[in-house]
Backbone as CSV, one residue per row, in Angstrom:
resi,resn,N_x,N_y,N_z,CA_x,CA_y,CA_z,C_x,C_y,C_z
1,MET,50.532,114.492,-196.096,50.843,113.195,-195.490,51.842,113.432,-194.371
2,SER,51.597,112.792,-193.225,52.486,112.977,-192.085,53.770,112.193,-192.285
3,ALA,54.790,112.553,-191.489,56.070,111.853,-191.580,55.910,110.399,-191.218
4,ALA,55.032,110.115,-190.236,54.828,108.733,-189.812,54.174,107.934,-190.908
5,ALA,53.223,108.559,-191.644,52.508,107.837,-192.688,53.388,107.557,-193.877
6,SER,54.459,108.377,-194.045,55.312,108.199,-195.216,56.232,106.991,-195.091
7,ILE,56.247,106.371,-193.910,57.116,105.212,-193.709,56.370,103.967,-194.132
8,GLY,56.753,103.409,-195.237,56.088,102.220,-195.747,56.903,100.982,-195.527
9,PRO,56.441,99.834,-196.029,57.149,98.568,-195.835,58.556,98.577,-196.411
10,GLY,58.761,99.336,-197.472,60.081,99.322,-198.112,61.031,100.356,-197.565
11,ALA,60.595,101.116,-196.579,61.457,102.171,-196.047,62.610,101.593,-195.258
12,ASN,63.705,102.345,-195.188,64.888,101.904,-194.449,64.735,102.293,-192.994
13,ASN,64.300,101.311,-192.181,64.050,101.610,-190.778,65.336,101.943,-190.021
14,ALA,66.488,101.412,-190.526,67.749,101.683,-189.837,68.060,103.170,-189.823
15,SER,67.543,103.910,-190.835,67.852,105.328,-190.934,67.185,106.138,-189.841
16,ILE,66.143,105.583,-189.204,65.465,106.332,-188.148,65.749,105.750,-186.767
17,THR,66.612,104.700,-186.729,66.956,104.111,-185.435,68.067,104.927,-184.794
18,PRO,67.801,105.522,-183.657,68.831,106.339,-183.025,70.015,105.475,-182.601
19,LYS,71.206,105.972,-182.839,72.408,105.248,-182.463,72.631,105.362,-180.968
20,ARG,72.783,104.212,-180.313,73.023,104.223,-178.887,74.481,104.535,-178.614
21,GLY,74.726,105.261,-177.560,76.094,105.605,-177.254,76.221,106.293,-175.916
22,TYR,77.467,106.414,-175.454,77.755,107.051,-174.184,78.910,108.019,-174.386
23,SER,78.766,109.185,-173.826,79.898,110.097,-173.790,80.877,109.581,-172.736
24,ARG,82.084,110.121,-172.735,83.056,109.672,-171.743,82.547,109.934,-170.329
25,GLU,81.880,111.073,-170.114,81.368,111.390,-168.784,80.288,110.403,-168.370
26,GLN,79.392,110.052,-169.306,78.340,109.090,-168.990,78.921,107.701,-168.705
27,TRP,79.908,107.330,-169.515,80.526,106.002,-169.348,81.241,105.907,-167.992
28,GLU,82.002,106.945,-167.647,82.718,106.921,-166.375,81.754,106.969,-165.194
29,SER,80.620,107.643,-165.382,79.612,107.675,-164.328,79.030,106.287,-164.086
30,LYS,78.800,105.554,-165.181,78.301,104.188,-165.036,79.322,103.297,-164.336
31,LEU,80.589,103.451,-164.697,81.631,102.646,-164.058,81.734,102.979,-162.568
32,ASP,81.614,104.271,-162.248,81.709,104.693,-160.850,80.548,104.170,-160.020
33,SER,79.428,103.857,-160.684,78.253,103.386,-159.955,78.385,101.927,-159.513
34,VAL,79.372,101.240,-160.084,79.608,99.845,-159.687,80.412,99.852,-158.390
35,LYS,79.833,99.287,-157.367,80.467,99.310,-156.055,81.246,98.019,-155.809
36,VAL,82.515,98.182,-155.505,83.376,97.050,-155.169,83.988,97.339,-153.807
37,SER,83.914,96.366,-152.921,84.410,96.582,-151.570,85.932,96.713,-151.560
38,LYS,86.427,97.435,-150.589,87.870,97.616,-150.461,88.556,96.283,-150.227
39,ALA,87.893,95.399,-149.483,88.481,94.089,-149.205,88.657,93.283,-150.488
40,ASN,87.668,93.347,-151.379,87.765,92.623,-152.650,88.861,93.200,-153.544
41,LEU,88.976,94.527,-153.536,90.032,95.164,-154.328,91.413,94.789,-153.796
42,ASN,91.541,94.807,-152.477,92.827,94.428,-151.878,93.187,92.984,-152.216
43,ALA,92.182,92.102,-152.159,92.430,90.691,-152.472,92.835,90.526,-153.936
44,LEU,92.224,91.316,-154.819,92.540,91.251,-156.243,93.978,91.695,-156.506
45,VAL,94.378,92.776,-155.850,95.744,93.284,-156.014,96.758,92.288,-155.457
46,MET,96.472,91.756,-154.269,97.398,90.802,-153.657,97.524,89.540,-154.505
47,ASN,96.416,89.078,-155.052,96.424,87.907,-155.932,97.337,88.147,-157.131
48,TYR,97.255,89.333,-157.712,98.088,89.662,-158.876,99.564,89.707,-158.494
49,LEU,99.891,90.361,-157.385,101.284,90.503,-156.973,101.916,89.143,-156.674
50,ILE,101.151,88.253,-156.053,101.684,86.932,-155.704,101.930,86.104,-156.957
51,ILE,100.939,86.021,-157.826,101.048,85.150,-158.986,102.069,85.673,-159.990
52,GLU,102.148,86.992,-160.148,103.103,87.558,-161.094,104.518,87.653,-160.519
53,GLY,104.663,87.404,-159.222,105.998,87.289,-158.648,106.598,88.560,-158.080
54,TYR,105.777,89.532,-157.696,106.307,90.783,-157.143,106.377,90.655,-155.618
55,GLN,107.432,90.006,-155.153,107.531,89.666,-153.736,107.588,90.898,-152.835
56,SER,108.507,91.815,-153.125,108.658,92.989,-152.259,107.389,93.822,-152.239
57,ALA,106.753,93.970,-153.395,105.501,94.731,-153.451,104.396,94.022,-152.679
58,ALA,104.357,92.681,-152.763,103.335,91.922,-152.041,103.534,92.052,-150.536
59,LEU,104.771,91.988,-150.080,105.056,92.133,-148.654,104.648,93.508,-148.140
60,LYS,105.001,94.541,-148.909,104.673,95.902,-148.500,103.167,96.135,-148.523
61,PHE,102.519,95.618,-149.578,101.066,95.808,-149.694,100.332,95.078,-148.569
62,ALA,100.803,93.882,-148.212,100.167,93.119,-147.135,100.249,93.884,-145.817
63,GLN,101.378,94.547,-145.589,101.531,95.319,-144.358,100.646,96.557,-144.366
64,GLU,100.658,97.279,-145.486,99.897,98.531,-145.548,98.394,98.284,-145.531
65,ALA,97.955,97.208,-146.204,96.517,96.920,-146.269,96.057,96.037,-145.117
66,ASN,97.014,95.599,-144.295,96.706,94.747,-143.143,95.940,93.498,-143.566
67,ILE,96.482,92.807,-144.569,95.857,91.580,-145.038,96.891,90.459,-145.008
68,SER,96.389,89.240,-144.949,97.271,88.079,-144.939,97.071,87.286,-146.212
69,SER,97.987,86.372,-146.463,97.908,85.551,-147.661,98.020,84.087,-147.274
70,SER,97.291,83.242,-148.014,97.361,81.800,-147.763,98.660,81.214,-148.315
71,VAL,99.378,82.012,-149.106,100.638,81.577,-149.702,101.795,82.210,-148.939
72,ALA,102.802,81.407,-148.636,103.998,81.950,-147.993,104.682,82.899,-148.971
73,LEU,104.739,84.171,-148.607,105.270,85.162,-149.533,106.746,84.934,-149.834
74,ASP,107.440,84.246,-148.933,108.855,83.946,-149.195,109.016,83.023,-150.403
75,SER,107.976,82.230,-150.699,108.069,81.293,-151.821,108.021,82.007,-153.167
76,ILE,107.584,83.265,-153.175,107.544,84.020,-154.427,108.944,84.144,-155.003
77,ASP,109.903,84.429,-154.140,111.279,84.584,-154.610,111.812,83.275,-155.190
78,ASP,111.421,82.157,-154.598,111.847,80.857,-155.135,111.336,80.670,-156.560
79,ARG,110.064,81.006,-156.785,109.493,80.873,-158.132,110.198,81.783,-159.117
80,MET,110.503,82.996,-158.700,111.130,83.943,-159.609,112.569,83.542,-159.945
81,GLN,113.268,82.944,-158.985,114.625,82.471,-159.277,114.591,81.301,-160.248
82,ILE,113.592,80.447,-160.096,113.431,79.330,-161.034,113.122,79.861,-162.429
83,ARG,112.224,80.809,-162.508,111.877,81.391,-163.807,113.081,82.068,-164.450
84,ALA,113.844,82.816,-163.658,115.015,83.502,-164.192,116.052,82.505,-164.711
85,ALA,116.219,81.399,-163.999,117.181,80.387,-164.433,116.772,79.782,-165.770
86,ILE,115.482,79.487,-165.930,115.008,78.923,-167.203,115.160,79.931,-168.323
87,HIS,114.820,81.172,-168.071,114.969,82.213,-169.095,116.430,82.356,-169.534
88,ALA,117.356,82.103,-168.608,118.779,82.233,-168.920,119.360,80.969,-169.533
89,GLY,118.547,79.913,-169.630,119.035,78.658,-170.190,119.760,77.783,-169.182
90,ALA,119.712,78.157,-167.895,120.357,77.366,-166.839,119.351,76.328,-166.325
91,ILE,119.099,75.320,-167.126,118.006,74.387,-166.844,118.340,73.466,-165.670
92,GLN,119.589,73.024,-165.564,119.956,72.161,-164.440,119.761,72.888,-163.120
93,GLU,120.152,74.145,-163.080,119.940,74.954,-161.875,118.453,75.057,-161.559
94,ALA,117.649,75.274,-162.588,116.204,75.394,-162.387,115.621,74.097,-161.828
95,ILE,116.041,72.965,-162.376,115.534,71.674,-161.912,115.908,71.452,-160.451
96,GLU,117.132,71.798,-160.095,117.571,71.632,-158.710,116.761,72.530,-157.783
97,ARG,116.486,73.740,-158.213,115.686,74.649,-157.385,114.242,74.145,-157.247
98,ILE,113.709,73.599,-158.325,112.360,73.035,-158.263,112.311,71.894,-157.255
99,ASN,113.295,71.024,-157.312,113.334,69.882,-156.389,113.517,70.333,-154.947
100,ASP,114.262,71.404,-154.729,114.417,71.942,-153.375,113.095,72.511,-152.866
101,LEU,112.364,73.162,-153.766,111.103,73.786,-153.373,110.001,72.755,-153.179
102,ASN,109.929,71.796,-154.099,108.881,70.772,-154.048,109.429,69.489,-154.670
103,PRO,109.968,68.585,-153.846,110.614,67.380,-154.375,109.701,66.474,-155.190
104,GLU,108.399,66.605,-155.031,107.468,65.717,-155.730,106.918,66.313,-157.019
105,LEU,107.197,67.571,-157.262,106.537,68.258,-158.376,106.836,67.600,-159.720
106,LEU,108.097,67.371,-160.020,108.465,66.804,-161.321,108.149,65.314,-161.393
107,ASP,108.221,64.624,-160.262,107.890,63.198,-160.252,106.425,62.967,-160.578
108,THR,105.584,63.906,-160.193,104.145,63.749,-160.436,103.682,64.452,-161.710
109,ASN,104.621,65.059,-162.427,104.278,65.752,-163.665,105.299,65.381,-164.738
110,PRO,105.185,64.160,-165.291,106.204,63.692,-166.249,106.293,64.541,-167.507
111,GLU,105.171,65.120,-167.952,105.215,65.964,-169.155,106.074,67.202,-168.912
112,LEU,105.888,67.804,-167.749,106.676,68.998,-167.426,108.151,68.638,-167.246
113,HIS,108.401,67.508,-166.595,109.782,67.073,-166.388,110.468,66.817,-167.734
114,PHE,109.765,66.166,-168.641,110.342,65.902,-169.958,110.608,67.212,-170.695
115,SER,109.704,68.159,-170.592,109.890,69.451,-171.261,111.149,70.152,-170.758
116,LEU,111.387,70.072,-169.459,112.596,70.685,-168.899,113.856,69.964,-169.375
117,LEU,113.805,68.640,-169.377,114.975,67.880,-169.826,115.242,68.108,-171.307
118,ARG,114.179,68.184,-172.087,114.376,68.449,-173.519,114.951,69.852,-173.720
119,LEU,114.501,70.801,-172.917,115.052,72.145,-173.010,116.529,72.146,-172.618
120,GLN,116.892,71.323,-171.642,118.300,71.201,-171.266,119.109,70.592,-172.408
121,LEU,118.517,69.636,-173.092,119.183,69.041,-174.264,119.379,70.085,-175.355
122,ILE,118.371,70.918,-175.574,118.475,71.975,-176.579,119.600,72.946,-176.230
123,GLU,119.747,73.251,-174.942,120.831,74.150,-174.530,122.191,73.518,-174.797
124,LEU,122.306,72.205,-174.607,123.552,71.515,-174.920,123.834,71.549,-176.424
125,ILE,122.774,71.368,-177.210,122.926,71.442,-178.666,123.325,72.854,-179.088
126,ARG,122.720,73.833,-178.461,123.060,75.226,-178.776,124.558,75.473,-178.532
127,LYS,125.052,74.922,-177.445,126.455,75.116,-177.090,127.383,74.398,-178.063
128,CYS,127.057,73.150,-178.403,127.983,72.378,-179.239,127.945,72.806,-180.703
129,THR,126.847,73.427,-181.129,126.762,73.879,-182.515,127.200,75.328,-182.685
130,ALA,127.626,75.936,-181.578,128.066,77.333,-181.661,129.390,77.459,-182.399
131,SER,130.150,76.372,-182.471,131.424,76.387,-183.194,131.485,75.194,-184.139
132,PRO,132.215,75.303,-185.247,132.268,74.225,-186.250,132.747,72.895,-185.688
133,ASN,133.607,72.936,-184.709,134.184,71.714,-184.164,133.620,71.379,-182.783
134,GLY,132.380,71.770,-182.548,131.765,71.513,-181.250,131.624,70.022,-180.970
135,ASP,131.784,69.652,-179.709,131.717,68.247,-179.292,130.265,67.851,-179.058
136,ILE,129.766,66.866,-179.811,128.380,66.433,-179.659,128.239,65.313,-178.630
137,GLN,129.332,64.850,-178.077,129.261,63.732,-177.137,128.399,64.063,-175.908
138,PRO,128.533,65.260,-175.319,127.666,65.590,-174.179,126.181,65.543,-174.548
139,VAL,125.855,65.912,-175.778,124.458,65.865,-176.234,123.973,64.426,-176.293
140,LEU,124.764,63.573,-176.924,124.374,62.166,-177.071,124.273,61.482,-175.713
141,SER,125.205,61.790,-174.841,125.206,61.184,-173.510,123.980,61.613,-172.708
142,PHE,123.666,62.892,-172.767,122.520,63.402,-172.008,121.215,62.809,-172.548
143,ALA,121.078,62.774,-173.870,119.861,62.225,-174.473,119.678,60.760,-174.100
144,THR,120.768,60.006,-174.110,120.702,58.583,-173.783,120.361,58.363,-172.312
145,THR,120.976,59.136,-171.455,120.822,58.943,-170.011,119.490,59.443,-169.480
146,HIS,119.037,60.595,-169.964,117.893,61.260,-169.327,116.596,61.243,-170.142
147,LEU,116.683,61.039,-171.445,115.495,61.182,-172.276,115.068,59.902,-173.006
148,ALA,116.011,59.074,-173.374,115.689,57.910,-174.204,114.686,56.980,-173.533
149,SER,114.886,56.665,-172.269,113.977,55.735,-171.582,112.575,56.310,-171.457
150,ARG,112.470,57.614,-171.259,111.160,58.254,-171.179,110.475,58.246,-172.549
151,ALA,111.256,58.483,-173.596,110.688,58.531,-174.944,110.192,57.160,-175.390
152,GLN,110.819,56.087,-174.939,110.400,54.745,-175.325,109.005,54.409,-174.805
153,LYS,108.614,55.053,-173.731,107.332,54.756,-173.106,106.219,55.703,-173.551
154,ASN,106.567,56.724,-174.317,105.575,57.737,-174.674,105.830,58.198,-176.116
155,PRO,104.916,57.912,-177.032,105.142,58.280,-178.440,105.272,59.789,-178.661
156,VAL,104.589,60.582,-177.847,104.718,62.041,-177.980,106.133,62.470,-177.589
157,PHE,106.625,61.905,-176.496,107.998,62.204,-176.074,108.991,61.782,-177.154
158,LEU,108.745,60.623,-177.763,109.657,60.109,-178.779,109.718,61.052,-179.974
159,THR,108.563,61.527,-180.411,108.520,62.467,-181.534,109.276,63.749,-181.194
160,ASP,109.069,64.246,-179.985,109.750,65.476,-179.561,111.263,65.271,-179.485
161,LEU,111.674,64.105,-179.007,113.109,63.832,-178.902,113.744,63.712,-180.285
162,GLU,113.080,63.018,-181.188,113.619,62.865,-182.549,113.742,64.219,-183.229
163,ARG,112.740,65.068,-183.044,112.793,66.399,-183.660,113.928,67.221,-183.060
164,THR,114.138,67.082,-181.766,115.209,67.826,-181.109,116.574,67.361,-181.590
165,MET,116.757,66.061,-181.705,118.053,65.529,-182.149,118.349,65.914,-183.598
166,ALA,117.294,66.198,-184.364,117.490,66.612,-185.759,118.209,67.952,-185.852
167,LEU,118.261,68.687,-184.765,118.985,69.956,-184.758,120.466,69.760,-185.050
168,LEU,120.964,68.563,-184.759,122.377,68.283,-185.007,122.685,68.068,-186.480
169,CYS,121.659,67.885,-187.268,121.865,67.490,-188.672,121.880,68.661,-189.642
170,PHE,121.506,69.842,-189.182,121.372,70.967,-190.101,122.080,72.199,-189.542
171,PRO,122.575,73.068,-190.412,123.176,74.329,-189.957,122.142,75.167,-189.211
172,GLN,122.573,75.810,-188.145,121.638,76.564,-187.308,121.030,77.769,-188.028
173,ASP,121.711,78.255,-189.053,121.193,79.430,-189.757,120.246,79.066,-190.906
174,SER,119.990,77.778,-191.097,119.081,77.388,-192.177,118.144,76.278,-191.729
175,LEU,117.680,76.366,-190.499,116.771,75.363,-189.957,115.366,75.553,-190.499
176,ALA,114.661,74.447,-190.685,113.252,74.518,-191.044,112.487,75.160,-189.890
177,PRO,111.351,75.789,-190.173,110.609,76.502,-189.116,110.323,75.652,-187.883
178,GLN,109.940,74.369,-188.090,109.598,73.524,-186.940,110.819,73.183,-186.088
179,LEU,112.012,73.325,-186.658,113.237,73.129,-185.887,113.741,74.453,-185.317
180,ALA,113.604,75.503,-186.088,114.066,76.817,-185.638,113.339,77.269,-184.376
181,GLU,112.080,76.877,-184.241,111.314,77.295,-183.066,111.867,76.670,-181.779
182,LEU,112.558,75.538,-181.914,113.163,74.920,-180.737,114.334,75.742,-180.210
183,MET,114.998,76.446,-181.099,116.147,77.258,-180.713,115.748,78.683,-180.326
184,ASP,114.499,79.000,-180.519,114.035,80.352,-180.201,113.905,80.517,-178.687
185,PRO,114.356,81.635,-178.132,114.250,81.867,-176.680,112.818,81.826,-176.157
186,SER,111.848,81.983,-177.041,110.458,81.940,-176.596,110.097,80.589,-175.993
187,LEU,110.796,79.519,-176.418,110.529,78.202,-175.835,110.898,78.191,-174.357
188,ARG,111.957,78.879,-174.005,112.321,78.990,-172.586,111.185,79.643,-171.806
189,ARG,110.631,80.704,-172.360,109.561,81.415,-171.656,108.318,80.540,-171.525
190,GLN,108.027,79.757,-172.558,106.869,78.869,-172.494,107.025,77.821,-171.396
191,VAL,108.193,77.206,-171.336,108.433,76.189,-170.315,108.438,76.832,-168.926
192,ALA,109.036,78.007,-168.809,109.064,78.704,-167.522,107.654,79.016,-167.043
193,ALA,106.778,79.397,-167.954,105.396,79.695,-167.583,104.689,78.436,-167.081
194,ARG,104.940,77.318,-167.738,104.327,76.054,-167.305,104.845,75.640,-165.931
195,VAL,106.132,75.828,-165.689,106.697,75.515,-164.381,106.072,76.397,-163.313
196,ASN,105.947,77.678,-163.602,105.356,78.609,-162.642,103.922,78.204,-162.308
197,GLU,103.163,77.836,-163.324,101.780,77.417,-163.108,101.713,76.145,-162.268
198,ALA,102.626,75.205,-162.529,102.630,73.945,-161.781,102.968,74.186,-160.311
199,ILE,103.903,75.079,-160.058,104.262,75.395,-158.666,103.080,76.036,-157.954
200,LEU,102.442,76.978,-158.619,101.285,77.643,-158.024,100.173,76.646,-157.725
201,GLU,99.915,75.754,-158.662,98.864,74.753,-158.468,99.198,73.849,-157.281
202,ALA,100.459,73.469,-157.151,100.877,72.627,-156.031,100.727,73.356,-154.694
203,GLN,100.805,74.682,-154.741,100.649,75.485,-153.531,99.195,75.835,-153.248
204,GLY,98.301,75.335,-154.097,96.880,75.613,-153.905,96.451,76.979,-154.382
205,VAL,97.227,77.544,-155.309,96.925,78.872,-155.845,96.538,78.717,-157.309
206,MET,95.592,79.549,-157.757,95.202,79.494,-159.157,96.393,79.810,-160.059
207,ARG,96.363,79.244,-161.252,97.502,79.371,-162.166,97.643,80.772,-162.748
208,GLU,96.572,81.513,-162.821,96.610,82.825,-163.462,95.986,83.860,-162.556
209,ALA,96.543,85.053,-162.573,96.006,86.144,-161.761,94.563,86.461,-162.171
210,LYS,93.707,86.676,-161.173,92.308,86.983,-161.457,92.179,88.225,-162.338
211,MET,93.105,89.151,-162.167,93.028,90.401,-162.922,93.116,90.160,-164.426
212,ARG,93.910,89.185,-164.838,94.024,88.886,-166.262,92.709,88.341,-166.810
213,GLY,92.039,87.520,-166.012,90.736,87.020,-166.432,89.717,88.141,-166.554
214,LEU,89.777,89.109,-165.642,88.861,90.251,-165.701,89.128,91.108,-166.926
215,VAL,90.413,91.245,-167.278,90.750,92.021,-168.481,90.174,91.355,-169.724
216,ARG,90.302,90.022,-169.805,89.724,89.308,-170.959,88.203,89.440,-170.981
217,LEU,87.586,89.390,-169.810,86.136,89.555,-169.735,85.726,90.954,-170.183
218,TRP,86.514,91.951,-169.815,86.246,93.330,-170.257,86.329,93.412,-171.781
219,GLY,87.354,92.792,-172.338,87.502,92.794,-173.794,86.330,92.127,-174.478
220,TRP,85.857,91.029,-173.911,84.687,90.344,-174.474,83.465,91.254,-174.427
221,ALA,83.272,91.956,-173.314,82.118,92.852,-173.170,82.185,93.997,-174.182
222,GLU,83.395,94.531,-174.407,83.541,95.606,-175.382,83.193,95.113,-176.784
223,ASN,83.633,93.913,-177.136,83.305,93.357,-178.454,81.804,93.167,-178.610
224,ALA,81.154,92.729,-177.531,79.698,92.545,-177.581,78.985,93.876,-177.810
225,LEU,79.473,94.929,-177.181,78.877,96.251,-177.366,79.089,96.755,-178.793
226,ARG,80.272,96.500,-179.330,80.544,96.927,-180.707,79.620,96.205,-181.685
227,GLN,79.371,94.935,-181.452,78.472,94.182,-182.331,77.047,94.724,-182.273
228,GLU,76.702,95.320,-181.130,75.381,95.933,-180.983,75.366,97.391,-181.439
229,LYS,76.475,97.821,-182.054,76.596,99.188,-182.585,76.463,100.251,-181.499
230,VAL,76.977,99.953,-180.332,76.954,100.918,-179.235,78.255,101.710,-179.247
231,ASP,78.129,103.019,-179.205,79.298,103.893,-179.212,79.713,104.175,-177.763
232,PHE,80.981,103.900,-177.430,81.449,104.098,-176.057,82.969,104.285,-176.084
233,PRO,83.539,104.909,-175.067,84.998,105.067,-175.011,85.647,103.757,-174.588
234,SER,86.373,103.145,-175.491,86.965,101.824,-175.202,88.262,101.965,-174.432
235,LEU,88.651,100.870,-173.814,89.879,100.818,-173.040,90.953,100.130,-173.859
236,ASP,92.170,100.673,-173.873,93.275,100.062,-174.603,93.786,98.865,-173.797
237,LEU,93.503,97.664,-174.301,93.856,96.438,-173.577,95.097,95.753,-174.135
238,LYS,95.745,96.344,-175.117,96.840,95.660,-175.806,97.961,95.257,-174.882
239,ASN,98.333,96.145,-173.963,99.489,95.888,-173.116,99.104,95.511,-171.689
240,ILE,97.823,95.121,-171.507,97.355,94.778,-170.164,97.305,93.284,-169.960
241,ALA,96.632,92.564,-170.867,96.494,91.122,-170.716,97.742,90.421,-171.187
């Protein structure tokens, strides 16, 4: 009986299915066969440098590659100073810089404006609770003057304000998780990212660098190949996106 004839209905066909795969040399050869114009690569790099805030690198790259940008490269430094101020907890400084850069930005984005004011309130709470005898009057005054009227008109704002004011009622070292997250520095980074995106959008620039989207697309393609049981040299994307 031939080998072909010995394969019956109950045979395990998977055992004779050759595994598809690429060696590193084959994989790199396929990647090299994809042609991307120098102009597109330059535009991709410039897009990343502008959105991520690398002003000096963007200026130098624009000169060396002889390309122009629709965004004033000087504005990159303004965005980075705003981001640095928020990361440092200097929210009033950040708001003033935002208004200098774009006086209409916060007026036309009440959610973002409220987030900044609430973050400023949190910084005041952080300061007054740093010592046992901290003065809470600046907190109460700021909440009344800048946040109360906004919260009355928006139930989401009201919930956020009530949760923030609850920080005054509990020791900072034993806060419930939903309160502790308000005191975590990561909230500063989240608000700073939203501010950066809003500024970029107002300038007619996409909120996220195209390169990050391409990295996610690459990751999706790799997962699809793995599901198809294709063996290939994968790219470490952990610290890229």
